[in-house]
PDB file of C-alpha atoms and ligand atoms in Angstrom:
ATOM      1  CA  UNK A   1      -0.153  -0.070   0.213  1.00 47.00           C
ATOM      2  CA  UNK A   2       1.252   3.455  -0.792  1.00 50.00           C
ATOM      3  CA  UNK A   3       1.499   6.014   2.135  1.00 53.00           C
ATOM      4  CA  UNK A   4       1.417   9.645   2.004  1.00 52.00           C
ATOM      5  CA  UNK A   5       5.569   9.760   2.662  1.00 55.00           C
ATOM      6  CA  UNK A   6       5.976   7.527  -0.550  1.00 54.00           C
ATOM      7  CA  UNK A   7       3.616  10.204  -2.391  1.00 47.00           C
ATOM      8  CA  UNK A   8       5.825  12.902  -1.577  1.00 47.00           C
ATOM      9  CA  UNK A   9       9.070  10.960  -2.433  1.00 54.00           C
ATOM     10  CA  UNK A  10       7.779  10.011  -5.646  1.00 50.00           C
ATOM     11  CA  UNK A  11       6.682  13.844  -6.101  1.00 51.00           C
ATOM     12  CA  UNK A  12      10.228  15.023  -5.300  1.00 49.00           C
ATOM     13  CA  UNK A  13      11.949  12.352  -7.751  1.00 49.00           C
ATOM     14  CA  UNK A  14       9.741  13.730 -10.683  1.00 47.00           C
ATOM     15  CA  UNK A  15      10.263  17.372  -9.994  1.00 42.00           C
ATOM     16  CA  UNK A  16      14.056  16.745 -10.082  1.00 40.00           C
ATOM     17  CA  UNK A  17      13.767  14.620 -13.245  1.00 43.00           C
ATOM     18  CA  UNK A  18      11.686  16.774 -15.028  1.00 44.00           C
ATOM     19  CA  UNK A  19      13.922  19.773 -13.929  1.00 45.00           C
ATOM     20  CA  UNK A  20      16.814  17.807 -14.953  1.00 45.00           C
ATOM     21  CA  UNK A  21      15.361  16.974 -18.285  1.00 43.00           C
ATOM     22  CA  UNK A  22      14.358  20.692 -19.047  1.00 42.00           C
ATOM     23  CA  UNK A  23      17.956  21.830 -18.108  1.00 40.00           C
ATOM     24  CA  UNK A  24      19.257  19.196 -20.617  1.00 40.00           C
ATOM     25  CA  UNK A  25      17.150  20.289 -23.362  1.00 39.00           C
ATOM     26  CA  UNK A  26      17.768  23.998 -22.630  1.00 40.00           C
ATOM     27  CA  UNK A  27      21.550  23.149 -22.820  1.00 40.00           C
ATOM     28  CA  UNK A  28      21.197  20.943 -25.981  1.00 42.00           C
ATOM     29  CA  UNK A  29      18.887  23.888 -27.683  1.00 43.00           C
ATOM     30  CA  UNK A  30      21.517  26.458 -27.208  1.00 42.00           C
ATOM     31  CA  UNK A  31      24.376  24.313 -28.485  1.00 45.00           C
ATOM     32  CA  UNK A  32      22.439  23.162 -31.718  1.00 44.00           C
ATOM     33  CA  UNK A  33      21.594  26.857 -32.801  1.00 51.00           C
ATOM     34  CA  UNK A  34      21.717  27.556 -35.776  1.00 48.00           C
ATOM     35  CA  UNK A  35      19.808  24.410 -37.216  1.00 47.00           C
ATOM     36  CA  UNK A  36      20.849  23.985 -40.654  1.00 55.00           C
ATOM     37  CA  UNK A  37      18.252  22.993 -43.331  1.00 53.00           C
ATOM     38  CA  UNK A  38      19.381  19.300 -43.512  1.00 55.00           C
ATOM     39  CA  UNK A  39      18.394  19.072 -39.752  1.00 58.00           C
ATOM     40  CA  UNK A  40      15.242  20.386 -40.603  1.00 61.00           C
ATOM     41  CA  UNK A  41      14.441  17.573 -43.116  1.00 68.00           C
ATOM     42  CA  UNK A  42      14.782  19.483 -46.048  1.00 77.00           C
ATOM     43  CA  UNK A  43      15.456  17.251 -49.043  1.00 84.00           C
ATOM     44  CA  UNK A  44      18.274  18.205 -51.478  1.00 87.00           C
ATOM     45  CA  UNK A  45      17.118  20.049 -54.864  1.00 94.00           C
ATOM     46  CA  UNK A  46      17.526  17.636 -57.462  1.00 95.00           C
ATOM     47  CA  UNK A  47      17.849  18.246 -60.877  1.00 96.00           C
ATOM     48  CA  UNK A  48      18.294  16.304 -64.644  1.00 97.00           C
ATOM     49  CA  UNK A  49      21.424  17.423 -66.424  1.00 97.00           C
ATOM     50  CA  UNK A  50      22.772  15.981 -69.620  1.00 98.00           C
ATOM     51  CA  UNK A  51      26.557  16.307 -69.963  1.00 98.00           C
ATOM     52  CA  UNK A  52      28.467  15.929 -73.065  1.00 98.00           C
ATOM     53  CA  UNK A  53      31.900  14.741 -71.520  1.00 98.00           C
ATOM     54  CA  UNK A  54      34.868  13.644 -74.272  1.00 98.00           C
ATOM     55  CA  UNK A  55      32.261  13.425 -76.959  1.00 97.00           C
ATOM     56  CA  UNK A  56      29.629  11.417 -74.984  1.00 98.00           C
ATOM     57  CA  UNK A  57      26.375  12.530 -73.738  1.00 98.00           C
ATOM     58  CA  UNK A  58      25.476  11.564 -70.120  1.00 98.00           C
ATOM     59  CA  UNK A  59      22.017  11.773 -68.312  1.00 98.00           C
ATOM     60  CA  UNK A  60      22.539  12.450 -64.586  1.00 98.00           C
ATOM     61  CA  UNK A  61      20.202  13.245 -61.773  1.00 97.00           C
ATOM     62  CA  UNK A  62      22.337  15.549 -59.643  1.00 98.00           C
ATOM     63  CA  UNK A  63      22.057  17.459 -56.662  1.00 97.00           C
ATOM     64  CA  UNK A  64      22.283  21.022 -57.894  1.00 97.00           C
ATOM     65  CA  UNK A  65      24.913  21.981 -55.535  1.00 97.00           C
ATOM     66  CA  UNK A  66      27.112  19.171 -57.127  1.00 98.00           C
ATOM     67  CA  UNK A  67      30.260  20.634 -58.625  1.00 98.00           C
ATOM     68  CA  UNK A  68      31.304  19.557 -61.973  1.00 98.00           C
ATOM     69  CA  UNK A  69      34.673  17.926 -60.605  1.00 98.00           C
ATOM     70  CA  UNK A  70      32.512  15.862 -58.158  1.00 98.00           C
ATOM     71  CA  UNK A  71      29.916  15.081 -61.257  1.00 98.00           C
ATOM     72  CA  UNK A  72      33.073  13.932 -63.400  1.00 98.00           C
ATOM     73  CA  UNK A  73      34.933  11.840 -60.680  1.00 98.00           C
ATOM     74  CA  UNK A  74      31.974  10.517 -58.508  1.00 98.00           C
ATOM     75  CA  UNK A  75      28.777  10.173 -60.909  1.00 98.00           C
ATOM     76  CA  UNK A  76      30.993   9.767 -64.177  1.00 98.00           C
ATOM     77  CA  UNK A  77      34.079   7.748 -62.691  1.00 98.00           C
ATOM     78  CA  UNK A  78      36.618   9.727 -64.949  1.00 98.00           C
ATOM     79  CA  UNK A  79      39.069  10.363 -62.303  1.00 98.00           C
ATOM     80  CA  UNK A  80      41.721  11.669 -64.232  1.00 98.00           C
ATOM     81  CA  UNK A  81      40.985  14.891 -63.024  1.00 98.00           C
ATOM     82  CA  UNK A  82      41.966  15.603 -59.651  1.00 98.00           C
ATOM     83  CA  UNK A  83      40.892  17.069 -56.338  1.00 98.00           C
ATOM     84  CA  UNK A  84      43.571  19.198 -54.765  1.00 98.00           C
ATOM     85  CA  UNK A  85      42.045  22.103 -52.779  1.00 98.00           C
ATOM     86  CA  UNK A  86      38.399  22.206 -53.921  1.00 98.00           C
ATOM     87  CA  UNK A  87      38.575  25.913 -53.730  1.00 96.00           C
ATOM     88  CA  UNK A  88      40.131  27.106 -56.869  1.00 98.00           C
ATOM     89  CA  UNK A  89      43.715  27.434 -55.589  1.00 98.00           C
ATOM     90  CA  UNK A  90      45.725  24.744 -57.196  1.00 98.00           C
ATOM     91  CA  UNK A  91      44.502  23.761 -60.697  1.00 98.00           C
ATOM     92  CA  UNK A  92      44.525  19.909 -60.173  1.00 98.00           C
ATOM     93  CA  UNK A  93      40.941  20.349 -61.316  1.00 98.00           C
ATOM     94  CA  UNK A  94      41.407  21.780 -64.477  1.00 98.00           C
ATOM     95  CA  UNK A  95      39.165  20.926 -67.743  1.00 98.00           C
ATOM     96  CA  UNK A  96      38.286  22.183 -70.806  1.00 98.00           C
ATOM     97  CA  UNK A  97      34.796  23.726 -71.185  1.00 98.00           C
ATOM     98  CA  UNK A  98      34.197  24.717 -75.119  1.00 98.00           C
ATOM     99  CA  UNK A  99      37.842  25.029 -75.557  1.00 97.00           C
ATOM    100  CA  UNK A 100      38.470  27.194 -72.605  1.00 98.00           C
ATOM    101  CA  UNK A 101      40.063  26.227 -69.112  1.00 98.00           C
ATOM    102  CA  UNK A 102      38.192  26.156 -66.063  1.00 98.00           C
ATOM    103  CA  UNK A 103      38.712  25.117 -62.280  1.00 98.00           C
ATOM    104  CA  UNK A 104      35.951  22.347 -62.204  1.00 98.00           C
ATOM    105  CA  UNK A 105      35.915  22.592 -58.481  1.00 98.00           C
ATOM    106  CA  UNK A 106      34.521  26.063 -58.826  1.00 98.00           C
ATOM    107  CA  UNK A 107      31.561  25.366 -61.391  1.00 98.00           C
ATOM    108  CA  UNK A 108      28.228  23.787 -60.629  1.00 98.00           C
ATOM    109  CA  UNK A 109      27.680  20.706 -63.111  1.00 98.00           C
ATOM    110  CA  UNK A 110      24.095  21.974 -63.836  1.00 98.00           C
ATOM    111  CA  UNK A 111      25.622  25.194 -65.418  1.00 98.00           C
ATOM    112  CA  UNK A 112      27.169  22.760 -68.348  1.00 98.00           C
ATOM    113  CA  UNK A 113      24.353  21.501 -70.144  1.00 96.00           C
ATOM    114  CA  UNK A 114      24.894  22.273 -73.793  1.00 95.00           C
ATOM    115  CA  UNK A 115      28.899  22.618 -73.172  1.00 98.00           C
ATOM    116  CA  UNK A 116      31.473  20.501 -74.502  1.00 98.00           C
ATOM    117  CA  UNK A 117      33.407  19.114 -71.783  1.00 98.00           C
ATOM    118  CA  UNK A 118      36.887  17.500 -72.518  1.00 98.00           C
ATOM    119  CA  UNK A 119      38.908  16.125 -69.779  1.00 98.00           C
ATOM    120  CA  UNK A 120      42.575  14.536 -69.552  1.00 98.00           C
ATOM    121  CA  UNK A 121      40.370  10.987 -70.718  1.00 97.00           C
ATOM    122  CA  UNK A 122      39.327  12.900 -73.881  1.00 98.00           C
ATOM    123  CA  UNK A 123      42.452  14.632 -74.963  1.00 97.00           C
ATOM    124  CA  UNK A 124      44.271  11.465 -76.092  1.00 94.00           C
ATOM    125  CA  UNK A 125      44.564   7.576 -75.458  1.00 92.00           C
ATOM    126  CA  UNK A 126      47.756   5.449 -74.718  1.00 92.00           C
ATOM    127  CA  UNK A 127      48.081   4.457 -77.886  1.00 95.00           C
ATOM    128  CA  UNK A 128      47.184   7.960 -79.753  1.00 96.00           C
ATOM    129  CA  UNK A 129      48.602  10.602 -77.185  1.00 98.00           C
ATOM    130  CA  UNK A 130      47.878  14.210 -77.350  1.00 98.00           C
ATOM    131  CA  UNK A 131      51.161  16.015 -78.497  1.00 98.00           C
ATOM    132  CA  UNK A 132      51.115  17.769 -75.041  1.00 98.00           C
ATOM    133  CA  UNK A 133      50.884  14.343 -73.214  1.00 98.00           C
ATOM    134  CA  UNK A 134      53.730  13.041 -75.328  1.00 98.00           C
ATOM    135  CA  UNK A 135      55.888  15.997 -74.642  1.00 98.00           C
ATOM    136  CA  UNK A 136      55.414  15.895 -70.739  1.00 98.00           C
ATOM    137  CA  UNK A 137      56.357  11.991 -70.944  1.00 98.00           C
ATOM    138  CA  UNK A 138      59.510  12.998 -73.075  1.00 98.00           C
ATOM    139  CA  UNK A 139      60.751  16.118 -70.782  1.00 98.00           C
ATOM    140  CA  UNK A 140      59.495  14.425 -67.325  1.00 98.00           C
ATOM    141  CA  UNK A 141      56.847  17.135 -66.858  1.00 98.00           C
ATOM    142  CA  UNK A 142      55.927  15.325 -63.513  1.00 97.00           C
ATOM    143  CA  UNK A 143      57.079  13.332 -60.323  1.00 97.00           C
ATOM    144  CA  UNK A 144      54.067  12.033 -58.814  1.00 98.00           C
ATOM    145  CA  UNK A 145      51.901  12.932 -61.151  1.00 98.00           C
ATOM    146  CA  UNK A 146      48.667  14.245 -59.141  1.00 98.00           C
ATOM    147  CA  UNK A 147      48.839  17.741 -60.811  1.00 98.00           C
ATOM    148  CA  UNK A 148      49.669  16.530 -64.234  1.00 98.00           C
ATOM    149  CA  UNK A 149      45.943  15.774 -65.936  1.00 98.00           C
ATOM    150  CA  UNK A 150      45.312  19.885 -64.740  1.00 98.00           C
ATOM    151  CA  UNK A 151      48.868  20.990 -66.123  1.00 98.00           C
ATOM    152  CA  UNK A 152      48.355  19.367 -69.390  1.00 98.00           C
ATOM    153  CA  UNK A 153      44.699  20.528 -69.803  1.00 98.00           C
ATOM    154  CA  UNK A 154      45.963  23.809 -68.862  1.00 98.00           C
ATOM    155  CA  UNK A 155      49.129  23.870 -71.324  1.00 98.00           C
ATOM    156  CA  UNK A 156      46.738  22.951 -74.197  1.00 98.00           C
ATOM    157  CA  UNK A 157      44.459  26.208 -73.402  1.00 98.00           C
ATOM    158  CA  UNK A 158      47.443  28.226 -72.628  1.00 96.00           C
ATOM    159  CA  UNK A 159      48.873  27.814 -76.361  1.00 95.00           C
ATOM    160  CA  UNK A 160      45.265  28.563 -77.924  1.00 95.00           C
ATOM    161  CA  UNK A 161      45.061  31.687 -75.513  1.00 93.00           C
ATOM    162  CA  UNK A 162      48.036  32.834 -77.008  1.00 91.00           C
ATOM    163  CA  UNK A 163      47.881  32.123 -80.487  1.00 90.00           C
ATOM    164  CA  UNK A 164      44.326  34.027 -80.113  1.00 91.00           C
ATOM    165  CA  UNK A 165      45.881  37.060 -78.945  1.00 88.00           C
ATOM    166  CA  UNK A 166      44.177  36.686 -75.437  1.00 89.00           C
ATOM    167  CA  UNK A 167      46.799  39.092 -72.968  1.00 86.00           C
ATOM    168  CA  UNK A 168      48.250  38.034 -69.904  1.00 86.00           C
ATOM    169  CA  UNK A 169      49.712  39.861 -67.131  1.00 84.00           C
ATOM    170  CA  UNK A 170      53.093  39.255 -68.416  1.00 81.00           C
ATOM    171  CA  UNK A 171      51.841  41.008 -72.058  1.00 78.00           C
ATOM    172  CA  UNK A 172      53.983  44.057 -72.105  1.00 72.00           C
ATOM    173  CA  UNK A 173      51.147  45.758 -74.784  1.00 70.00           C
ATOM    174  CA  UNK A 174      47.853  44.661 -74.222  1.00 64.00           C
ATOM    175  CA  UNK A 175      46.886  45.717 -77.906  1.00 65.00           C
ATOM    176  CA  UNK A 176      50.033  44.178 -79.232  1.00 61.00           C
ATOM    177  CA  UNK A 177      48.657  40.700 -78.997  1.00 57.00           C
ATOM    178  CA  UNK A 178      50.565  37.876 -76.960  1.00 56.00           C
ATOM    179  CA  UNK A 179      54.231  36.271 -77.618  1.00 67.00           C
ATOM    180  CA  UNK A 180      55.011  32.654 -77.285  1.00 78.00           C
ATOM    181  CA  UNK A 181      57.913  33.519 -74.299  1.00 85.00           C
ATOM    182  CA  UNK A 182      58.724  31.449 -71.534  1.00 89.00           C
ATOM    183  CA  UNK A 183      57.408  34.489 -69.425  1.00 90.00           C
ATOM    184  CA  UNK A 184      54.124  34.203 -70.671  1.00 90.00           C
ATOM    185  CA  UNK A 185      53.827  30.402 -70.439  1.00 94.00           C
ATOM    186  CA  UNK A 186      55.035  30.706 -66.601  1.00 95.00           C
ATOM    187  CA  UNK A 187      52.361  33.515 -66.124  1.00 95.00           C
ATOM    188  CA  UNK A 188      49.529  31.640 -67.567  1.00 96.00           C
ATOM    189  CA  UNK A 189      50.296  28.413 -65.959  1.00 97.00           C
ATOM    190  CA  UNK A 190      50.982  30.147 -62.779  1.00 97.00           C
ATOM    191  CA  UNK A 191      47.287  29.119 -61.566  1.00 97.00           C
ATOM    192  CA  UNK A 192      48.675  25.257 -61.603  1.00 98.00           C
ATOM    193  CA  UNK A 193      50.566  24.222 -58.444  1.00 98.00           C
ATOM    194  CA  UNK A 194      53.126  21.421 -58.664  1.00 98.00           C
ATOM    195  CA  UNK A 195      54.339  20.306 -55.136  1.00 97.00           C
ATOM    196  CA  UNK A 196      56.883  18.164 -56.446  1.00 97.00           C
ATOM    197  CA  UNK A 197      58.590  21.202 -58.240  1.00 97.00           C
ATOM    198  CA  UNK A 198      58.480  19.866 -61.767  1.00 97.00           C
ATOM    199  CA  UNK A 199      58.137  23.416 -63.179  1.00 97.00           C
ATOM    200  CA  UNK A 200      61.169  23.713 -65.577  1.00 97.00           C
ATOM    201  CA  UNK A 201      60.466  20.432 -67.076  1.00 98.00           C
ATOM    202  CA  UNK A 202      56.750  21.176 -67.572  1.00 98.00           C
ATOM    203  CA  UNK A 203      57.698  24.363 -69.229  1.00 97.00           C
ATOM    204  CA  UNK A 204      60.238  22.473 -71.652  1.00 97.00           C
ATOM    205  CA  UNK A 205      57.110  20.074 -72.564  1.00 98.00           C
ATOM    206  CA  UNK A 206      55.065  23.318 -73.394  1.00 97.00           C
ATOM    207  CA  UNK A 207      57.976  25.159 -75.129  1.00 96.00           C
ATOM    208  CA  UNK A 208      58.436  22.116 -77.211  1.00 96.00           C
ATOM    209  CA  UNK A 209      54.786  21.793 -78.475  1.00 96.00           C
ATOM    210  CA  UNK A 210      54.550  25.586 -79.004  1.00 93.00           C
ATOM    211  CA  UNK A 211      57.448  25.362 -81.055  1.00 89.00           C
ATOM    212  CA  UNK A 212      55.906  22.837 -83.110  1.00 72.00           C
ATOM    213  CA  UNK A 213      52.841  24.564 -83.187  1.00 66.00           C
ATOM    214  CA  UNK A 214      54.576  27.764 -84.161  1.00 60.00           C
TER     215      UNK A 214
HETATM  216 FE1  LIG B 301      40.101  22.754 -57.942  1.00 66.76          FE
HETATM  217 FE2  LIG B 301      42.395  23.162 -56.363  1.00 66.76          FE
HETATM  218  S1  LIG B 301      41.099  21.409 -56.671  1.00 66.76           S
HETATM  219  S2  LIG B 301      41.708  24.712 -57.840  1.00 66.76           S
HETATM  220 FE1  LIG B 302      53.454  15.685 -58.304  1.00 66.76          FE
HETATM  221 FE2  LIG B 302      52.850  17.871 -59.786  1.00 66.76          FE
HETATM  222  S1  LIG B 302      54.119  16.124 -60.062  1.00 66.76           S
HETATM  223  S2  LIG B 302      52.393  17.548 -57.720  1.00 66.76           S
END
C-alpha cells in the first residue's frame, strides 16, 4: 500500500527528473543553434542534367550543389581530373569547356548542359597521345603525377590563348597580342601548382609543343 511519504518521495523524484530534463534540453537547444536546413529534414534539390563529356552524352540526376569536378569523378568515374584544394587554388581540377580551361571545383555541374567538356581522358589515349601528353612524358614534366592532368589541360589551352591574342599579366602591350615567350607561359600556368616542383620540365614540354605549333 502506498502511504503519504511514498507519494511525497515520488513527487520529489518527478520534479528533479523533469527539472533535469528541462535543463538538458535547454543546453542542447543552445548548442544546436543555428539549425541547418538538412537537420530540419529538407531534401536537397535534384535536377536532371545532360553532360557532354569527351564527346559522349550522359544523363544524370544531380543535387544542384554538385560541382562539375564531383560529377566527373563521383558520377561518371572519370578520375583523371584531380581534387586538390577543392576551392580554386591549385588547378588540379582543370578541365576544358568549349575550348577554354576552368577550375571544375568552382563550377556547378548543372551549369554545363550543352557545353563540350573535355577531360584528360578525352585529350588522347595511351596508343594515340595528345602532343602535350607526349611532350610531358618526353621532358619528365611530372613526379607524383597528381597535378599532371590539370597541368596538361591548362597547357593545351594556354597555347590556344596565346595564339588567339588573349593578353596575360605578363604581356607588355595589351594591344599588341601576346608572344610565345617563357615568361608568358610561366605566367599563364601560374594557376597550376606542382608540389613536386616539376616546373622547369613542364615549361620545356610546353615550349616544345609551342614550337611545333608555331
Ligand atoms: Fe580545383 Fe584545386 S581542386 S583548384
Ligand atoms: Fe607531383 Fe606535380 S608532379 S604535384
